PDB file of C-alpha atoms in Angstrom:
ATOM      1  CA  UNK A1149      -0.135  -0.142   0.073  1.00 63.00           C
ATOM      2  CA  UNK A1150       0.850   3.780   0.080  1.00 65.00           C
ATOM      3  CA  UNK A1151       3.126   5.103   2.608  1.00 88.00           C
ATOM      4  CA  UNK A1152       4.480   8.309   2.612  1.00 93.00           C
ATOM      5  CA  UNK A1153       7.732   8.253   5.238  1.00 94.00           C
ATOM      6  CA  UNK A1154       8.725  11.676   6.970  1.00 95.00           C
ATOM      7  CA  UNK A1155      11.845  12.254   8.665  1.00 95.00           C
ATOM      8  CA  UNK A1156      12.902  13.290  11.593  1.00 96.00           C
ATOM      9  CA  UNK A1157       9.747  13.344  13.633  1.00 93.00           C
ATOM     10  CA  UNK A1158      11.296  15.593  16.345  1.00 94.00           C
ATOM     11  CA  UNK A1159      14.190  18.092  15.964  1.00 95.00           C
ATOM     12  CA  UNK A1160      15.146  20.683  17.957  1.00 95.00           C
ATOM     13  CA  UNK A1161      17.368  23.717  16.579  1.00 94.00           C
ATOM     14  CA  UNK A1162      18.933  26.599  18.498  1.00 95.00           C
ATOM     15  CA  UNK A1163      17.545  30.284  17.098  1.00 96.00           C
ATOM     16  CA  UNK A1164      18.814  31.262  13.963  1.00 96.00           C
ATOM     17  CA  UNK A1165      19.947  28.112  12.908  1.00 96.00           C
ATOM     18  CA  UNK A1166      18.555  25.618   9.955  1.00 96.00           C
ATOM     19  CA  UNK A1167      16.839  22.035  10.165  1.00 96.00           C
ATOM     20  CA  UNK A1168      16.353  19.856   6.856  1.00 97.00           C
ATOM     21  CA  UNK A1169      13.083  17.510   6.656  1.00 97.00           C
ATOM     22  CA  UNK A1170      12.801  14.840   4.463  1.00 97.00           C
ATOM     23  CA  UNK A1171       9.651  12.773   2.631  1.00 96.00           C
ATOM     24  CA  UNK A1172       9.628   9.748   0.824  1.00 96.00           C
ATOM     25  CA  UNK A1173       6.704   7.637  -0.791  1.00 94.00           C
ATOM     26  CA  UNK A1174       6.743   4.219  -0.739  1.00 93.00           C
ATOM     27  CA  UNK A1175       4.769   1.724  -2.950  1.00 91.00           C
ATOM     28  CA  UNK A1176       3.764   4.859  -5.404  1.00 91.00           C
ATOM     29  CA  UNK A1177       5.282   7.690  -7.529  1.00 90.00           C
ATOM     30  CA  UNK A1178       3.659  10.845  -6.125  1.00 89.00           C
ATOM     31  CA  UNK A1179       2.454  13.483  -8.785  1.00 84.00           C
ATOM     32  CA  UNK A1180       2.728  16.369  -6.520  1.00 90.00           C
ATOM     33  CA  UNK A1181       3.978  16.574  -2.833  1.00 93.00           C
ATOM     34  CA  UNK A1182       2.215  19.334  -0.410  1.00 93.00           C
ATOM     35  CA  UNK A1183       4.066  20.733   2.554  1.00 96.00           C
ATOM     36  CA  UNK A1184       2.236  22.169   5.426  1.00 95.00           C
ATOM     37  CA  UNK A1185       3.002  23.676   8.757  1.00 95.00           C
ATOM     38  CA  UNK A1186       0.313  23.456  12.014  1.00 92.00           C
ATOM     39  CA  UNK A1187       1.492  26.307  14.290  1.00 91.00           C
ATOM     40  CA  UNK A1188       0.605  25.990  17.974  1.00 86.00           C
ATOM     41  CA  UNK A1189      -3.572  26.321  18.195  1.00 81.00           C
ATOM     42  CA  UNK A1190      -3.762  26.890  14.749  1.00 84.00           C
ATOM     43  CA  UNK A1191      -5.033  24.619  11.464  1.00 87.00           C
ATOM     44  CA  UNK A1192      -2.616  23.370   9.146  1.00 90.00           C
ATOM     45  CA  UNK A1193      -1.059  25.929   6.771  1.00 92.00           C
ATOM     46  CA  UNK A1194      -0.199  25.401   3.265  1.00 92.00           C
ATOM     47  CA  UNK A1195       3.467  26.371   2.805  1.00 96.00           C
ATOM     48  CA  UNK A1196       4.317  25.212  -1.171  1.00 95.00           C
ATOM     49  CA  UNK A1197       3.087  22.888  -3.817  1.00 93.00           C
ATOM     50  CA  UNK A1198       5.712  20.965  -5.569  1.00 91.00           C
ATOM     51  CA  UNK A1199       4.857  19.044  -8.647  1.00 86.00           C
ATOM     52  CA  UNK A1200       7.380  17.259 -10.816  1.00 77.00           C
ATOM     53  CA  UNK A1201       8.520  19.211 -13.976  1.00 76.00           C
ATOM     54  CA  UNK A1202       6.759  22.463 -12.637  1.00 82.00           C
ATOM     55  CA  UNK A1203       8.344  25.353 -10.755  1.00 86.00           C
ATOM     56  CA  UNK A1204       7.527  24.736  -6.973  1.00 92.00           C
ATOM     57  CA  UNK A1205       4.431  27.249  -5.997  1.00 92.00           C
ATOM     58  CA  UNK A1206       4.614  28.854  -2.471  1.00 95.00           C
ATOM     59  CA  UNK A1207       1.490  30.015  -0.754  1.00 92.00           C
ATOM     60  CA  UNK A1208       1.381  33.837   0.626  1.00 90.00           C
ATOM     61  CA  UNK A1209       3.493  33.982   3.787  1.00 90.00           C
ATOM     62  CA  UNK A1210       6.222  31.468   3.000  1.00 95.00           C
ATOM     63  CA  UNK A1211       8.972  32.001   0.196  1.00 96.00           C
ATOM     64  CA  UNK A1212      11.716  29.885  -1.326  1.00 96.00           C
ATOM     65  CA  UNK A1213      14.094  31.997   0.442  1.00 96.00           C
ATOM     66  CA  UNK A1214      13.084  31.044   3.753  1.00 97.00           C
ATOM     67  CA  UNK A1215      11.532  27.485   2.949  1.00 97.00           C
ATOM     68  CA  UNK A1216      13.844  25.938   0.044  1.00 97.00           C
ATOM     69  CA  UNK A1217      12.138  22.753  -1.439  1.00 95.00           C
ATOM     70  CA  UNK A1218      13.960  20.184  -3.761  1.00 93.00           C
ATOM     71  CA  UNK A1219      12.023  17.834  -4.879  1.00 90.00           C
ATOM     72  CA  UNK A1220      14.446  15.792  -7.937  1.00 89.00           C
ATOM     73  CA  UNK A1221      12.028  12.675  -8.454  1.00 89.00           C
ATOM     74  CA  UNK A1222       8.899  11.201  -7.938  1.00 88.00           C
ATOM     75  CA  UNK A1223       9.187   9.474  -4.721  1.00 90.00           C
ATOM     76  CA  UNK A1224      11.233  11.984  -2.803  1.00 93.00           C
ATOM     77  CA  UNK A1225      11.066  15.336  -1.369  1.00 94.00           C
ATOM     78  CA  UNK A1226      12.961  17.521   1.259  1.00 96.00           C
ATOM     79  CA  UNK A1227      12.351  20.943   2.681  1.00 97.00           C
ATOM     80  CA  UNK A1228      14.777  23.150   4.503  1.00 98.00           C
ATOM     81  CA  UNK A1229      13.456  25.654   7.820  1.00 97.00           C
ATOM     82  CA  UNK A1230      16.513  28.478   7.264  1.00 97.00           C
ATOM     83  CA  UNK A1231      17.041  30.475   9.908  1.00 96.00           C
ATOM     84  CA  UNK A1232      14.678  28.994  12.421  1.00 96.00           C
ATOM     85  CA  UNK A1233      13.087  31.080  14.954  1.00 95.00           C
ATOM     86  CA  UNK A1234      10.008  30.864  17.404  1.00 94.00           C
ATOM     87  CA  UNK A1235       7.602  31.565  15.000  1.00 94.00           C
ATOM     88  CA  UNK A1236       8.859  28.746  12.830  1.00 96.00           C
ATOM     89  CA  UNK A1237       7.898  26.308  15.664  1.00 95.00           C
ATOM     90  CA  UNK A1238       5.141  23.406  14.900  1.00 95.00           C
ATOM     91  CA  UNK A1239       4.261  20.445  12.939  1.00 94.00           C
ATOM     92  CA  UNK A1240       5.565  20.034   9.532  1.00 96.00           C
ATOM     93  CA  UNK A1241       3.581  17.728   7.034  1.00 94.00           C
ATOM     94  CA  UNK A1242       4.573  16.546   3.755  1.00 94.00           C
ATOM     95  CA  UNK A1243       1.751  15.185   1.856  1.00 92.00           C
ATOM     96  CA  UNK A1244       1.904  13.131  -1.592  1.00 91.00           C
ATOM     97  CA  UNK A1245      -0.637  12.749  -4.365  1.00 88.00           C
ATOM     98  CA  UNK A1246      -0.758   9.183  -5.475  1.00 85.00           C
ATOM     99  CA  UNK A1247      -2.433   8.969  -8.851  1.00 83.00           C
ATOM    100  CA  UNK A1248      -3.052   5.591  -8.894  1.00 82.00           C
ATOM    101  CA  UNK A1249      -5.436   6.327  -6.105  1.00 78.00           C
ATOM    102  CA  UNK A1250      -7.796   9.126  -7.445  1.00 75.00           C
ATOM    103  CA  UNK A1251      -4.670  11.211  -6.581  1.00 77.00           C
ATOM    104  CA  UNK A1252      -5.612  10.795  -3.118  1.00 80.00           C
ATOM    105  CA  UNK A1253      -3.350  12.947  -0.871  1.00 83.00           C
ATOM    106  CA  UNK A1254      -1.306  10.559   1.641  1.00 87.00           C
ATOM    107  CA  UNK A1255       0.552  12.445   4.656  1.00 89.00           C
ATOM    108  CA  UNK A1256       3.884  11.359   6.268  1.00 89.00           C
ATOM    109  CA  UNK A1257       3.961  11.419  10.191  1.00 88.00           C
ATOM    110  CA  UNK A1258       5.467  14.832  10.528  1.00 92.00           C
ATOM    111  CA  UNK A1259       8.136  16.764  11.487  1.00 95.00           C
ATOM    112  CA  UNK A1260       8.054  18.743  14.886  1.00 94.00           C
ATOM    113  CA  UNK A1261      10.031  21.490  15.336  1.00 96.00           C
ATOM    114  CA  UNK A1262      10.576  23.063  18.619  1.00 95.00           C
ATOM    115  CA  UNK A1263      13.064  26.107  18.430  1.00 95.00           C
ATOM    116  CA  UNK A1264      15.431  27.332  21.614  1.00 94.00           C
TER     117      UNK A1264
ATOM    118  CA  UNK B1189      -9.643  33.251  -0.218  1.00 55.00           C
ATOM    119  CA  UNK B1190     -10.931  29.663   0.414  1.00 57.00           C
ATOM    120  CA  UNK B1191     -12.313  28.618   4.185  1.00 85.00           C
ATOM    121  CA  UNK B1192     -13.435  25.790   5.734  1.00 92.00           C
ATOM    122  CA  UNK B1193     -15.479  25.813   8.976  1.00 94.00           C
ATOM    123  CA  UNK B1194     -15.905  22.926  11.220  1.00 96.00           C
ATOM    124  CA  UNK B1195     -18.398  22.753  14.082  1.00 96.00           C
ATOM    125  CA  UNK B1196     -18.607  22.481  16.947  1.00 97.00           C
ATOM    126  CA  UNK B1197     -15.507  23.080  18.134  1.00 95.00           C
ATOM    127  CA  UNK B1198     -15.548  20.553  20.763  1.00 96.00           C
ATOM    128  CA  UNK B1199     -17.644  17.681  21.579  1.00 96.00           C
ATOM    129  CA  UNK B1200     -17.820  15.673  25.196  1.00 97.00           C
ATOM    130  CA  UNK B1201     -19.760  12.437  24.831  1.00 96.00           C
ATOM    131  CA  UNK B1202     -20.449   9.317  26.739  1.00 97.00           C
ATOM    132  CA  UNK B1203     -19.310   5.989  25.593  1.00 97.00           C
ATOM    133  CA  UNK B1204     -21.341   4.878  23.140  1.00 97.00           C
ATOM    134  CA  UNK B1205     -23.235   8.063  22.218  1.00 97.00           C
ATOM    135  CA  UNK B1206     -23.484   9.010  18.478  1.00 97.00           C
ATOM    136  CA  UNK B1207     -21.980  12.318  16.964  1.00 97.00           C
ATOM    137  CA  UNK B1208     -22.257  14.360  14.008  1.00 97.00           C
ATOM    138  CA  UNK B1209     -19.706  16.570  12.919  1.00 98.00           C
ATOM    139  CA  UNK B1210     -20.428  19.424  10.495  1.00 97.00           C
ATOM    140  CA  UNK B1211     -17.920  21.081   7.914  1.00 96.00           C
ATOM    141  CA  UNK B1212     -18.799  23.833   5.555  1.00 94.00           C
ATOM    142  CA  UNK B1213     -16.603  25.159   2.941  1.00 88.00           C
ATOM    143  CA  UNK B1214     -16.254  28.568   0.939  1.00 82.00           C
ATOM    144  CA  UNK B1215     -16.124  27.406  -2.472  1.00 76.00           C
ATOM    145  CA  UNK B1216     -16.613  24.695  -4.806  1.00 70.00           C
ATOM    146  CA  UNK B1217     -14.816  21.398  -3.799  1.00 69.00           C
ATOM    147  CA  UNK B1218     -13.770  18.520  -6.137  1.00 75.00           C
ATOM    148  CA  UNK B1219     -13.831  16.667  -2.683  1.00 84.00           C
ATOM    149  CA  UNK B1220     -14.040  16.480   1.155  1.00 89.00           C
ATOM    150  CA  UNK B1221     -11.556  14.676   3.201  1.00 90.00           C
ATOM    151  CA  UNK B1222     -11.993  13.882   6.720  1.00 94.00           C
ATOM    152  CA  UNK B1223      -8.651  13.180   9.101  1.00 93.00           C
ATOM    153  CA  UNK B1224      -7.909  12.336  12.647  1.00 94.00           C
ATOM    154  CA  UNK B1225      -5.112  14.004  14.310  1.00 91.00           C
ATOM    155  CA  UNK B1226      -3.296  11.886  16.870  1.00 83.00           C
ATOM    156  CA  UNK B1227      -2.016  13.694  20.190  1.00 78.00           C
ATOM    157  CA  UNK B1228       1.386  13.450  18.804  1.00 77.00           C
ATOM    158  CA  UNK B1229       0.429  15.500  15.740  1.00 81.00           C
ATOM    159  CA  UNK B1230       0.227  12.834  13.232  1.00 81.00           C
ATOM    160  CA  UNK B1231      -2.758  13.046  10.781  1.00 85.00           C
ATOM    161  CA  UNK B1232      -4.951   9.929   9.994  1.00 86.00           C
ATOM    162  CA  UNK B1233      -6.661   9.579   6.679  1.00 86.00           C
ATOM    163  CA  UNK B1234     -10.211   8.542   7.720  1.00 92.00           C
ATOM    164  CA  UNK B1235     -12.864   9.141   4.669  1.00 91.00           C
ATOM    165  CA  UNK B1236     -12.622  11.151   1.361  1.00 86.00           C
ATOM    166  CA  UNK B1237     -15.649  11.436  -0.818  1.00 81.00           C
ATOM    167  CA  UNK B1238     -16.401  13.523  -4.008  1.00 83.00           C
ATOM    168  CA  UNK B1239     -20.174  13.775  -3.032  1.00 88.00           C
ATOM    169  CA  UNK B1240     -22.725  11.185  -1.713  1.00 92.00           C
ATOM    170  CA  UNK B1241     -22.364   9.056   1.410  1.00 95.00           C
ATOM    171  CA  UNK B1242     -19.353   6.517   2.231  1.00 93.00           C
ATOM    172  CA  UNK B1243     -18.838   4.215   5.151  1.00 94.00           C
ATOM    173  CA  UNK B1244     -16.102   3.105   7.054  1.00 94.00           C
ATOM    174  CA  UNK B1245     -16.579   0.960  10.213  1.00 96.00           C
ATOM    175  CA  UNK B1246     -18.363   3.428  12.567  1.00 97.00           C
ATOM    176  CA  UNK B1247     -17.509   6.425  10.591  1.00 97.00           C
ATOM    177  CA  UNK B1248     -20.155   7.791   7.700  1.00 97.00           C
ATOM    178  CA  UNK B1249     -18.830  10.718   5.322  1.00 96.00           C
ATOM    179  CA  UNK B1250     -21.895  12.613   3.914  1.00 96.00           C
ATOM    180  CA  UNK B1251     -20.898  15.253   1.618  1.00 93.00           C
ATOM    181  CA  UNK B1252     -22.975  17.732  -0.261  1.00 91.00           C
ATOM    182  CA  UNK B1253     -21.074  19.865  -2.856  1.00 85.00           C
ATOM    183  CA  UNK B1254     -23.797  21.503  -4.310  1.00 85.00           C
ATOM    184  CA  UNK B1255     -24.241  23.293  -0.906  1.00 89.00           C
ATOM    185  CA  UNK B1256     -21.098  22.981   0.078  1.00 89.00           C
ATOM    186  CA  UNK B1257     -21.288  21.501   3.503  1.00 92.00           C
ATOM    187  CA  UNK B1258     -20.659  17.925   4.700  1.00 95.00           C
ATOM    188  CA  UNK B1259     -20.327  15.900   7.871  1.00 97.00           C
ATOM    189  CA  UNK B1260     -19.002  12.984   9.483  1.00 97.00           C
ATOM    190  CA  UNK B1261     -21.235  10.590  11.979  1.00 98.00           C
ATOM    191  CA  UNK B1262     -19.430   8.643  14.393  1.00 97.00           C
ATOM    192  CA  UNK B1263     -21.968   5.944  15.609  1.00 97.00           C
ATOM    193  CA  UNK B1264     -21.552   4.339  19.190  1.00 97.00           C
ATOM    194  CA  UNK B1265     -18.696   6.345  20.474  1.00 97.00           C
ATOM    195  CA  UNK B1266     -15.371   4.470  22.038  1.00 96.00           C
ATOM    196  CA  UNK B1267     -12.973   5.866  24.600  1.00 95.00           C
ATOM    197  CA  UNK B1268     -10.385   5.688  21.689  1.00 93.00           C
ATOM    198  CA  UNK B1269     -12.198   7.871  19.423  1.00 95.00           C
ATOM    199  CA  UNK B1270     -11.174  10.750  21.493  1.00 94.00           C
ATOM    200  CA  UNK B1271      -9.154  13.484  19.519  1.00 94.00           C
ATOM    201  CA  UNK B1272      -9.062  16.206  16.726  1.00 95.00           C
ATOM    202  CA  UNK B1273     -11.123  15.843  13.606  1.00 97.00           C
ATOM    203  CA  UNK B1274      -9.831  17.607  10.611  1.00 96.00           C
ATOM    204  CA  UNK B1275     -12.358  18.518   7.488  1.00 95.00           C
ATOM    205  CA  UNK B1276     -10.199  19.417   4.496  1.00 92.00           C
ATOM    206  CA  UNK B1277     -11.274  20.631   0.854  1.00 88.00           C
ATOM    207  CA  UNK B1278      -9.933  19.329  -1.998  1.00 83.00           C
ATOM    208  CA  UNK B1279     -10.656  21.811  -4.755  1.00 72.00           C
ATOM    209  CA  UNK B1280      -8.256  20.664  -7.473  1.00 63.00           C
ATOM    210  CA  UNK B1281      -6.254  17.699  -7.712  1.00 58.00           C
ATOM    211  CA  UNK B1282      -3.060  19.454  -8.423  1.00 58.00           C
ATOM    212  CA  UNK B1283      -3.545  21.749  -5.483  1.00 68.00           C
ATOM    213  CA  UNK B1284      -2.590  21.173  -1.821  1.00 75.00           C
ATOM    214  CA  UNK B1285      -5.867  20.824   0.753  1.00 86.00           C
ATOM    215  CA  UNK B1286      -7.595  23.823   3.012  1.00 88.00           C
ATOM    216  CA  UNK B1287      -7.688  22.170   6.329  1.00 92.00           C
ATOM    217  CA  UNK B1288     -10.646  23.249   8.816  1.00 93.00           C
ATOM    218  CA  UNK B1289      -9.559  24.248  12.316  1.00 92.00           C
ATOM    219  CA  UNK B1290     -10.792  20.988  13.695  1.00 94.00           C
ATOM    220  CA  UNK B1291     -13.746  19.392  16.103  1.00 96.00           C
ATOM    221  CA  UNK B1292     -11.904  17.995  19.299  1.00 95.00           C
ATOM    222  CA  UNK B1293     -13.634  15.324  20.523  1.00 96.00           C
ATOM    223  CA  UNK B1294     -13.538  13.768  24.315  1.00 95.00           C
ATOM    224  CA  UNK B1295     -15.182  10.219  24.718  1.00 96.00           C
ATOM    225  CA  UNK B1296     -15.977   9.319  28.299  1.00 95.00           C
ATOM    226  CA  UNK B1297     -16.711   6.117  30.172  1.00 95.00           C
TER     227      UNK B1297
END
């Protein structure tokens, strides 16, 4: 079955440093990967949508300069949080679309980022 | 912009009771997806349907796309059903989802 592995599950970084999270689709080739953030007391916000062979589309309030994404093939994507500060803490989720299951979006377990 | 509104914000149930969670969205959706968010934060996909009714176990999802609303019915609630239920609107297969704020369900014996 379709699975999405996301790692690390938890990470702590010092204010001003950067951290990278990775997302691996297993059992299917993802047509697109979406990255979300759930900040404390908030719902999930879409950061960016990455579709293979297309430019990565960032949502308002999120930029490539702050959240660079790499999507080199149909099964792997990574996102870095550069110069992390308190407002960047939260749960980051990646979701990958499986074209073989009506483009259903499958989510990884998430990466919880704490910033000291 | 697109919005998804869920109600109620929280719900307290006695074990065995049924519950109905509501979801309203502001624009035409291709489908509605329901998720359960575990205490650790990870999402479990429950049901996804473009319209009509879909069942899995004790859960029933009903979507009326034209009226921009959907619902999730939990029958015979169990203590392990406690958690946050999120509704998400999928308006284009190539786009991401728009999430509601969730309904926090607490089931007590």
